[in-house]
Coordinates of C-alpha atoms and ligand atoms in Angstrom, one line a residue:
X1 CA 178.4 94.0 -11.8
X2 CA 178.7 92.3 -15.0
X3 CA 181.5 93.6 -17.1
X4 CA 179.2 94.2 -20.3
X5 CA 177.5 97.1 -18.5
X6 CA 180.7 98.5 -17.3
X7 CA 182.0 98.7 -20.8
X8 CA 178.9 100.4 -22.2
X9 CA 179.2 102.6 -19.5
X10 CA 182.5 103.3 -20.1
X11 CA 181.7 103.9 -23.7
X12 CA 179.4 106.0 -23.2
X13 CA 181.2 108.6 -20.9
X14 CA 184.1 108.2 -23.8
X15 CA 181.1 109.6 -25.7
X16 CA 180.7 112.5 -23.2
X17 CA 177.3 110.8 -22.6
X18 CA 176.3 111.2 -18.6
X19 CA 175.9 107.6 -16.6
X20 CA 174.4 107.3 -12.9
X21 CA 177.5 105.2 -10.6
X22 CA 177.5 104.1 -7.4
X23 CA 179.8 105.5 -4.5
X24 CA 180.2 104.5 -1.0
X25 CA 178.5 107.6 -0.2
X26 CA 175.5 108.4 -2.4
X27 CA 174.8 108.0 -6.5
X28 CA 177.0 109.9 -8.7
X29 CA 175.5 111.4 -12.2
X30 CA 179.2 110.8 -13.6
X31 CA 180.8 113.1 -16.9
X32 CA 184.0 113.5 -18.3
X33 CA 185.5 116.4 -16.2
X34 CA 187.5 117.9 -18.9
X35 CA 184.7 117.8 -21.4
X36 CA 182.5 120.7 -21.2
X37 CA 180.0 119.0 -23.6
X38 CA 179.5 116.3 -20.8
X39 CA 179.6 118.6 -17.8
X40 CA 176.9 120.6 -19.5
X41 CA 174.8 117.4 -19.6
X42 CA 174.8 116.9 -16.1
X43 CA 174.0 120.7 -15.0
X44 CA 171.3 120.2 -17.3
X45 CA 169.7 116.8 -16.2
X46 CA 169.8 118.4 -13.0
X47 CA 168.6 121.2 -13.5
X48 CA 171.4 122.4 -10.9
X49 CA 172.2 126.2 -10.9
X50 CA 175.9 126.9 -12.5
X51 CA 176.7 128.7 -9.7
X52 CA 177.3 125.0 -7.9
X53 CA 180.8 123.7 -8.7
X54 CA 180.8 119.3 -9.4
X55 CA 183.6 117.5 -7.3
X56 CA 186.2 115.7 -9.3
X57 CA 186.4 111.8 -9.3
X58 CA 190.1 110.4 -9.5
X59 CA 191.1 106.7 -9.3
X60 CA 193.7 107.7 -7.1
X61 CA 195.8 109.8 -5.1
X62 CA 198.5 109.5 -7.4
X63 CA 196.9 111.8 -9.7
X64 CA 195.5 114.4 -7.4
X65 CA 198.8 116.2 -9.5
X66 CA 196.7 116.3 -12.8
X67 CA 193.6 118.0 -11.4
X68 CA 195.1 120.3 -8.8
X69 CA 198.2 122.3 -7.9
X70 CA 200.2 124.0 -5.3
X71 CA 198.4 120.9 -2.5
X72 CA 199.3 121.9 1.0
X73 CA 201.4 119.1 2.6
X74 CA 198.2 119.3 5.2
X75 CA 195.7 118.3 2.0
X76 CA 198.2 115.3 0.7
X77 CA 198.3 114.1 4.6
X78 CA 193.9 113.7 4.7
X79 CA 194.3 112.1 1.2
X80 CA 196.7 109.5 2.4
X81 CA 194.3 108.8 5.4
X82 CA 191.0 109.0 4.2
X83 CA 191.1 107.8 0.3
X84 CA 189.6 105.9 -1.3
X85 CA 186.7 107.6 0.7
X86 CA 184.4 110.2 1.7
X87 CA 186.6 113.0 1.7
X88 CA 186.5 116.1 -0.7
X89 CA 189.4 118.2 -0.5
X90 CA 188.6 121.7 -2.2
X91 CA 192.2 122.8 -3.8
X92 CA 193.8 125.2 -6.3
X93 CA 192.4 124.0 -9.9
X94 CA 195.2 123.2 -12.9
X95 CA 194.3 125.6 -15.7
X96 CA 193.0 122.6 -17.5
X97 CA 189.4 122.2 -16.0
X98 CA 187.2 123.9 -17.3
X99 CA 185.6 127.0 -15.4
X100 CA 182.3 125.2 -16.1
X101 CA 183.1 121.9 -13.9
X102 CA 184.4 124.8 -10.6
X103 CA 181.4 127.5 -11.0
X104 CA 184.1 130.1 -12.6
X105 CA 186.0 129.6 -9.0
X106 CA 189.9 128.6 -9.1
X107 CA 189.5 125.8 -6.8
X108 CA 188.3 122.5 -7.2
X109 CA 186.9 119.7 -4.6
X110 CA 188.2 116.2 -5.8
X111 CA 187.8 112.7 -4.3
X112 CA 188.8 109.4 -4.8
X113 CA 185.7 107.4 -3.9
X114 CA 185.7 104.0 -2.3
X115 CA 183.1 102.0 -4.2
X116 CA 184.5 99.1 -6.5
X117 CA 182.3 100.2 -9.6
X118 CA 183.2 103.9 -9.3
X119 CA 186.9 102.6 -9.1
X120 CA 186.2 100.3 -12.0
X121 CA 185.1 102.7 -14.1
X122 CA 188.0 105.4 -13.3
X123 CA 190.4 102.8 -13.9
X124 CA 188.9 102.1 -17.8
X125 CA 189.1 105.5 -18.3
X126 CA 191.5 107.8 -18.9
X127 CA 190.4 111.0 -17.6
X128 CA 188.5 112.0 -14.0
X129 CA 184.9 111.8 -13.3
X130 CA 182.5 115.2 -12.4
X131 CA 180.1 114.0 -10.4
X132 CA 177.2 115.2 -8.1
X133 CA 174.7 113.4 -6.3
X134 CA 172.4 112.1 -9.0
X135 CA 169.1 114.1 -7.5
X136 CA 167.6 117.4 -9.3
X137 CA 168.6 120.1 -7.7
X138 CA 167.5 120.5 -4.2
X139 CA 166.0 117.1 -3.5
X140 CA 166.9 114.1 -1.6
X141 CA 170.0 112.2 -3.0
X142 CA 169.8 108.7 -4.2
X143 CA 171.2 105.9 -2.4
X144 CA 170.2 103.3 -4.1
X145 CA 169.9 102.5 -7.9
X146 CA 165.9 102.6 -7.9
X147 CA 165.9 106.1 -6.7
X148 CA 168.3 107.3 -9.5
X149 CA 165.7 105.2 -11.8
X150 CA 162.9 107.2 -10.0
X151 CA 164.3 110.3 -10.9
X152 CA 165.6 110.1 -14.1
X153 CA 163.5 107.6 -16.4
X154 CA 163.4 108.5 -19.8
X155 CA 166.2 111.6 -19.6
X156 CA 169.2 108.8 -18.3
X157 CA 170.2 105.8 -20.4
X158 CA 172.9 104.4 -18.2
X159 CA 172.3 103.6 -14.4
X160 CA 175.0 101.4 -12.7
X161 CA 173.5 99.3 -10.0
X162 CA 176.1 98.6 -6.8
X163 CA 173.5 98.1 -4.6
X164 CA 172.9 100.2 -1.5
X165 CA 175.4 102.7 -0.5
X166 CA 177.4 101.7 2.6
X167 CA 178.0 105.1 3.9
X168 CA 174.4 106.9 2.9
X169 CA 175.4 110.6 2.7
X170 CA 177.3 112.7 1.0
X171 CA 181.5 113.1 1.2
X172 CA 182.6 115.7 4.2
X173 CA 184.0 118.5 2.3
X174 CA 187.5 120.3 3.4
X175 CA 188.9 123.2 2.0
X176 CA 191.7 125.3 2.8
X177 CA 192.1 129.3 3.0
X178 CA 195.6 130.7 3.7
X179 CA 196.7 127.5 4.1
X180 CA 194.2 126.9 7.2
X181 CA 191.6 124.3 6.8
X182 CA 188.2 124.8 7.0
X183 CA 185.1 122.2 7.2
X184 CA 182.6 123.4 4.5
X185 CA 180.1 120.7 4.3
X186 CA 179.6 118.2 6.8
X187 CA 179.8 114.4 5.8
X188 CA 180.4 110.6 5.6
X189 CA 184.3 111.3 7.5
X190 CA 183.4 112.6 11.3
X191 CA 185.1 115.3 11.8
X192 CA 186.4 114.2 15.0
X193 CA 188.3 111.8 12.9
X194 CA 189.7 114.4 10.5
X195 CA 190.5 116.9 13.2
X196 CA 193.4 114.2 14.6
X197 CA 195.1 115.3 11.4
X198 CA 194.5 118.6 11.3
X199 CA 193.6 119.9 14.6
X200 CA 190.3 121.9 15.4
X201 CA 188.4 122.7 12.4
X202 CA 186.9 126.0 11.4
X203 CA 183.4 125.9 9.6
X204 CA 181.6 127.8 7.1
X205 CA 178.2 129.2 8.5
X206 CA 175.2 128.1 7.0
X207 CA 174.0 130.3 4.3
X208 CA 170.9 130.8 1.9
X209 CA 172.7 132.7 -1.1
X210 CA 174.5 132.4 -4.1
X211 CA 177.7 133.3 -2.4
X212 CA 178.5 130.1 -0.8
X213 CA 181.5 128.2 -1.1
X214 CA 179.6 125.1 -1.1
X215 CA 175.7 125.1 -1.9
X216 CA 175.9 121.8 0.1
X217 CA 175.5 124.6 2.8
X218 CA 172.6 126.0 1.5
X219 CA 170.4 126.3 4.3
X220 CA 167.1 124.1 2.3
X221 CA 168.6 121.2 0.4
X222 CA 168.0 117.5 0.7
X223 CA 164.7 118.2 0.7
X224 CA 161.4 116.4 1.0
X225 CA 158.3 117.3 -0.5
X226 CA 156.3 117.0 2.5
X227 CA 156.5 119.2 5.0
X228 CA 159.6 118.4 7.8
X229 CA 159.9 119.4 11.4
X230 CA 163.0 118.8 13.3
X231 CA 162.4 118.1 17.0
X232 CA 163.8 116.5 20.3
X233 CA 160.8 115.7 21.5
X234 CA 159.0 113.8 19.0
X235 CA 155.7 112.8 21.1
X236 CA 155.3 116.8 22.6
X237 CA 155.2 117.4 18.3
X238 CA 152.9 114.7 17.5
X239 CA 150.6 116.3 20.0
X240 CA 150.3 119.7 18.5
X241 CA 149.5 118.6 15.5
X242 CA 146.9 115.8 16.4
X243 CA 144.5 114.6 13.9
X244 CA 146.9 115.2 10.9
X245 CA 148.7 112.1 8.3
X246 CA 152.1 112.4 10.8
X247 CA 155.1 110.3 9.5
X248 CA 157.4 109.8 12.5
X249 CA 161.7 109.4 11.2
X250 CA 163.3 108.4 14.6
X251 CA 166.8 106.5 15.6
X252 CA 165.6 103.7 17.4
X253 CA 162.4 102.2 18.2
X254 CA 160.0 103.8 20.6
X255 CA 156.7 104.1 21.6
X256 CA 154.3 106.1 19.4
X257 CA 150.7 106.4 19.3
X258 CA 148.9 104.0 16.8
X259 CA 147.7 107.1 14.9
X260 CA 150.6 107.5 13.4
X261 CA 150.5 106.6 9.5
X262 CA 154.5 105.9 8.9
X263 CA 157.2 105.2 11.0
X264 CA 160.8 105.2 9.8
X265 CA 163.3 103.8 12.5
X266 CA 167.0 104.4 11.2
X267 CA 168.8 101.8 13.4
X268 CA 167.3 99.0 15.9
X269 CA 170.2 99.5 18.2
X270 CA 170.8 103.0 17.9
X271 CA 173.6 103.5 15.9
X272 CA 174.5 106.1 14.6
X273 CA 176.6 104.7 10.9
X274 CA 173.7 102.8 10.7
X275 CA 171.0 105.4 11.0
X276 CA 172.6 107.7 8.4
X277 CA 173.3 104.5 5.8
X278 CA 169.3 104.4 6.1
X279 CA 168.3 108.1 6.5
X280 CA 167.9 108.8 2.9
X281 CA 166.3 106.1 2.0
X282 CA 163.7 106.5 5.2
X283 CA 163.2 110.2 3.7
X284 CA 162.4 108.9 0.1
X285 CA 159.8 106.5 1.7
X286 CA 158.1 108.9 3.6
X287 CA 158.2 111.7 1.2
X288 CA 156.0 109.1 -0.9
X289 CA 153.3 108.4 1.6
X290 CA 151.3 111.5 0.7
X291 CA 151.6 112.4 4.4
X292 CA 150.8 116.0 5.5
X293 CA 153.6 115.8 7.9
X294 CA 157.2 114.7 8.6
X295 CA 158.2 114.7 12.2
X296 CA 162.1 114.1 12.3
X297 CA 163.8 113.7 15.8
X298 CA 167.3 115.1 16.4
X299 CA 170.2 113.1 16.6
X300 CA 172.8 112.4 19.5
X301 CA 175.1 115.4 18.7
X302 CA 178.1 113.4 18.1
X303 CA 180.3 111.2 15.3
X304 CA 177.8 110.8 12.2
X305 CA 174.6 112.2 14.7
X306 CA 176.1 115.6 13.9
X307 CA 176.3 114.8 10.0
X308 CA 172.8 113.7 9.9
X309 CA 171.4 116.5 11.9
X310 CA 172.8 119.2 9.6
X311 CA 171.0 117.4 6.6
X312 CA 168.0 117.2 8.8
X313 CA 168.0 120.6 9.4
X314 CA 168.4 121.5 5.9
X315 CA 165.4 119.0 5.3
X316 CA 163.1 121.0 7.6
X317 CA 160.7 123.7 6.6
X318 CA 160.9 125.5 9.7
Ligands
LIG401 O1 179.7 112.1 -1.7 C1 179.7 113.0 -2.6 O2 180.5 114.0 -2.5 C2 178.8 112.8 -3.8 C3 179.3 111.6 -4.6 C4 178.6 111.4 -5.9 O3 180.7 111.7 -4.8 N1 178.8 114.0 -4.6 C5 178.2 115.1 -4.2 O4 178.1 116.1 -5.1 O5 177.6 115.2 -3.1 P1 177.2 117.4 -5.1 O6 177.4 118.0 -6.3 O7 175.8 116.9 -4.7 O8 177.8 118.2 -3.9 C6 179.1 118.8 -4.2 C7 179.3 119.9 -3.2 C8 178.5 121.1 -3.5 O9 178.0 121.6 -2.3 C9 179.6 122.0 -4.1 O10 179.3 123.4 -4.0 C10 180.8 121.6 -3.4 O11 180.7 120.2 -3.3 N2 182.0 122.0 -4.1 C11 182.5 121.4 -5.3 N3 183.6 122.1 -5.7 C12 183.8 123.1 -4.9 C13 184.7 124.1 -4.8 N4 185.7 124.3 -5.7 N5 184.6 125.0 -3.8 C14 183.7 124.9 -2.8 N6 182.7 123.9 -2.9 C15 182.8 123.0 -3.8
LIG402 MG1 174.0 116.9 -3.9

């Protein structure tokens, strides 16, 4: 990254302009978090319901302090393992953010990401970073600079290119209520990791309303354009709907029929870190292929297989 367009960038969010960074996990768009002039910005370029709080962006743990207060010893103990990384930990807000950047709740999710840019940029600056994926509302999040460019040409003046992002989806997101933690969006850290810290982890049910703690939850989000059907059995699906424009999104390579128009294969050995790194940009291909059709297979229901099914799921129309 060459350092001119970090400092324009940086200049700009000094300006309480909006600018698209790169994260491990997916693109940020990135705001001052104590300017509610910026924050505005980005709710508005996403068109993104106010309801939906923005996660937090700190350079490091050390200043987890500044952002939030009264941190269970159980929150401080995930930050020292998992940060920089793709971790939110949802925690009482200091009276200082504004209500705009938490949806009007007292908490707020913060992470310190782990992508040299993002780090770059937090470390010219000298106050935290809102930012949420940088997709309009609803739609599949960007994980690479062009897709940030497809969405936003003409409305965003600043896009940060770090390349592809090494993890692919977004941060798991933990909160805590009466001190017990509680998995409310599933993520880039397995939860079988995060559970060695904290023991078996409670989740939030999926829900379809404004009431959620995390609209990451909502039951349609990351979604495609074309239709989406979730299966395990990929080829019975292809059958019933013979004669249709069917893009296949599978783990590893198989067998299909030659009538198929599209095939996305997430990993040539089957890996799971792999598959997700890839599974957003697979969707973004596909959704562009004028198909009439999606036809998703399940993953393995384990590590990152259970992080990419739940955003399959919320890909699928039925
Ligand atoms: O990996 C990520 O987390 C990416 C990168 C850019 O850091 N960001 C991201 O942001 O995914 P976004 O806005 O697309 O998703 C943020 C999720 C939303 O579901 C939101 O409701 C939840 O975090 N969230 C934020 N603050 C919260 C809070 N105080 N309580 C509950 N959920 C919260
Ligand atoms: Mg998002």
């Amino acid at each position: 990254m060459p350092s001119n367009a970090i400092q324009a960038a940086v200049a700009a969010l000094q300006n309480n302009e909006i600018v698209a960074m790169p994260t491990e996990t997916v693109y940020g768009l990135a705001g001052n978090a104590y300017s509610e002039v910026a924050v505005q910005k980005i709710f508005a370029l996403k068109n993104r319901p106010h309801y939906n709080p923005l996660i937090v962006h700190i350079k490091s743990a050390g200043y987890l302090q500044q952002v939030a207060k009264n941190i269970p010893a159980m929150a401080m103990q995930l930050a020292d393992a998992f940060w920089p990384g793709p971790l939110t930990l949802v925690l009482e807000k200091q009276d200082h953010i504004p209500d705009i950047v938490t949806g009007g709740k007292n908490t707020v999710g913060v992470r310190v990401p782990g992508h040299p840019v993002a780090l770059e940029l937090l470390e010219a600056l000298d106050f935290p970073l809102a930012a949420p994926s940088a997709n309009p509302f609803g739609s599949i999040s960007p994980t690479t600079a062009k897709h940030v460019v497809d969405y936003f040409t003409g409305t965003l003046d600043i896009i940060l290119d770090g390349g592809s992002c090494d993890k692919g989806i977004e941060s798991t997101i933990i909160g805590f209520e009466n001190g017990v933690p509680i998995l409310y969006r599933q993520g880039s850290t397995k939860v079988e990791d995060i559970e060695k810290i904290t023991g078996a982890l409670q989740m939030r049910v999926h829900a379809n309303n404004e009431s959620v703690m995390a609209p990451g939850m909502l039951s349609k989000h990351y979604a495609p354009n074309t239709t989406t059907i979730l299966t395990d059995n990929v080829i019975a699906e292809i059958e019933k709907h013979f004669g249709k424009r069917i893009g296949v999104l599978q783990l590893k390579p198989t067998t299909l029929p030659d009538f198929i128009s599209a095939i996305e294969t997430l990993s040539q050995s089957g890996d799971l870190e792999d598959a997700a790194k890839n599974l957003y940009a697979a969707m973004h291909r596909l959704d562009h292929q004028n198909l009439d059709l999606i036809i998703a297979q399940k993953m393995p229901a384990h590590g990152m297989g259970l992080a990419i099914n739940d955003k399959l799921e919320r890909a699928a129309t039925s």
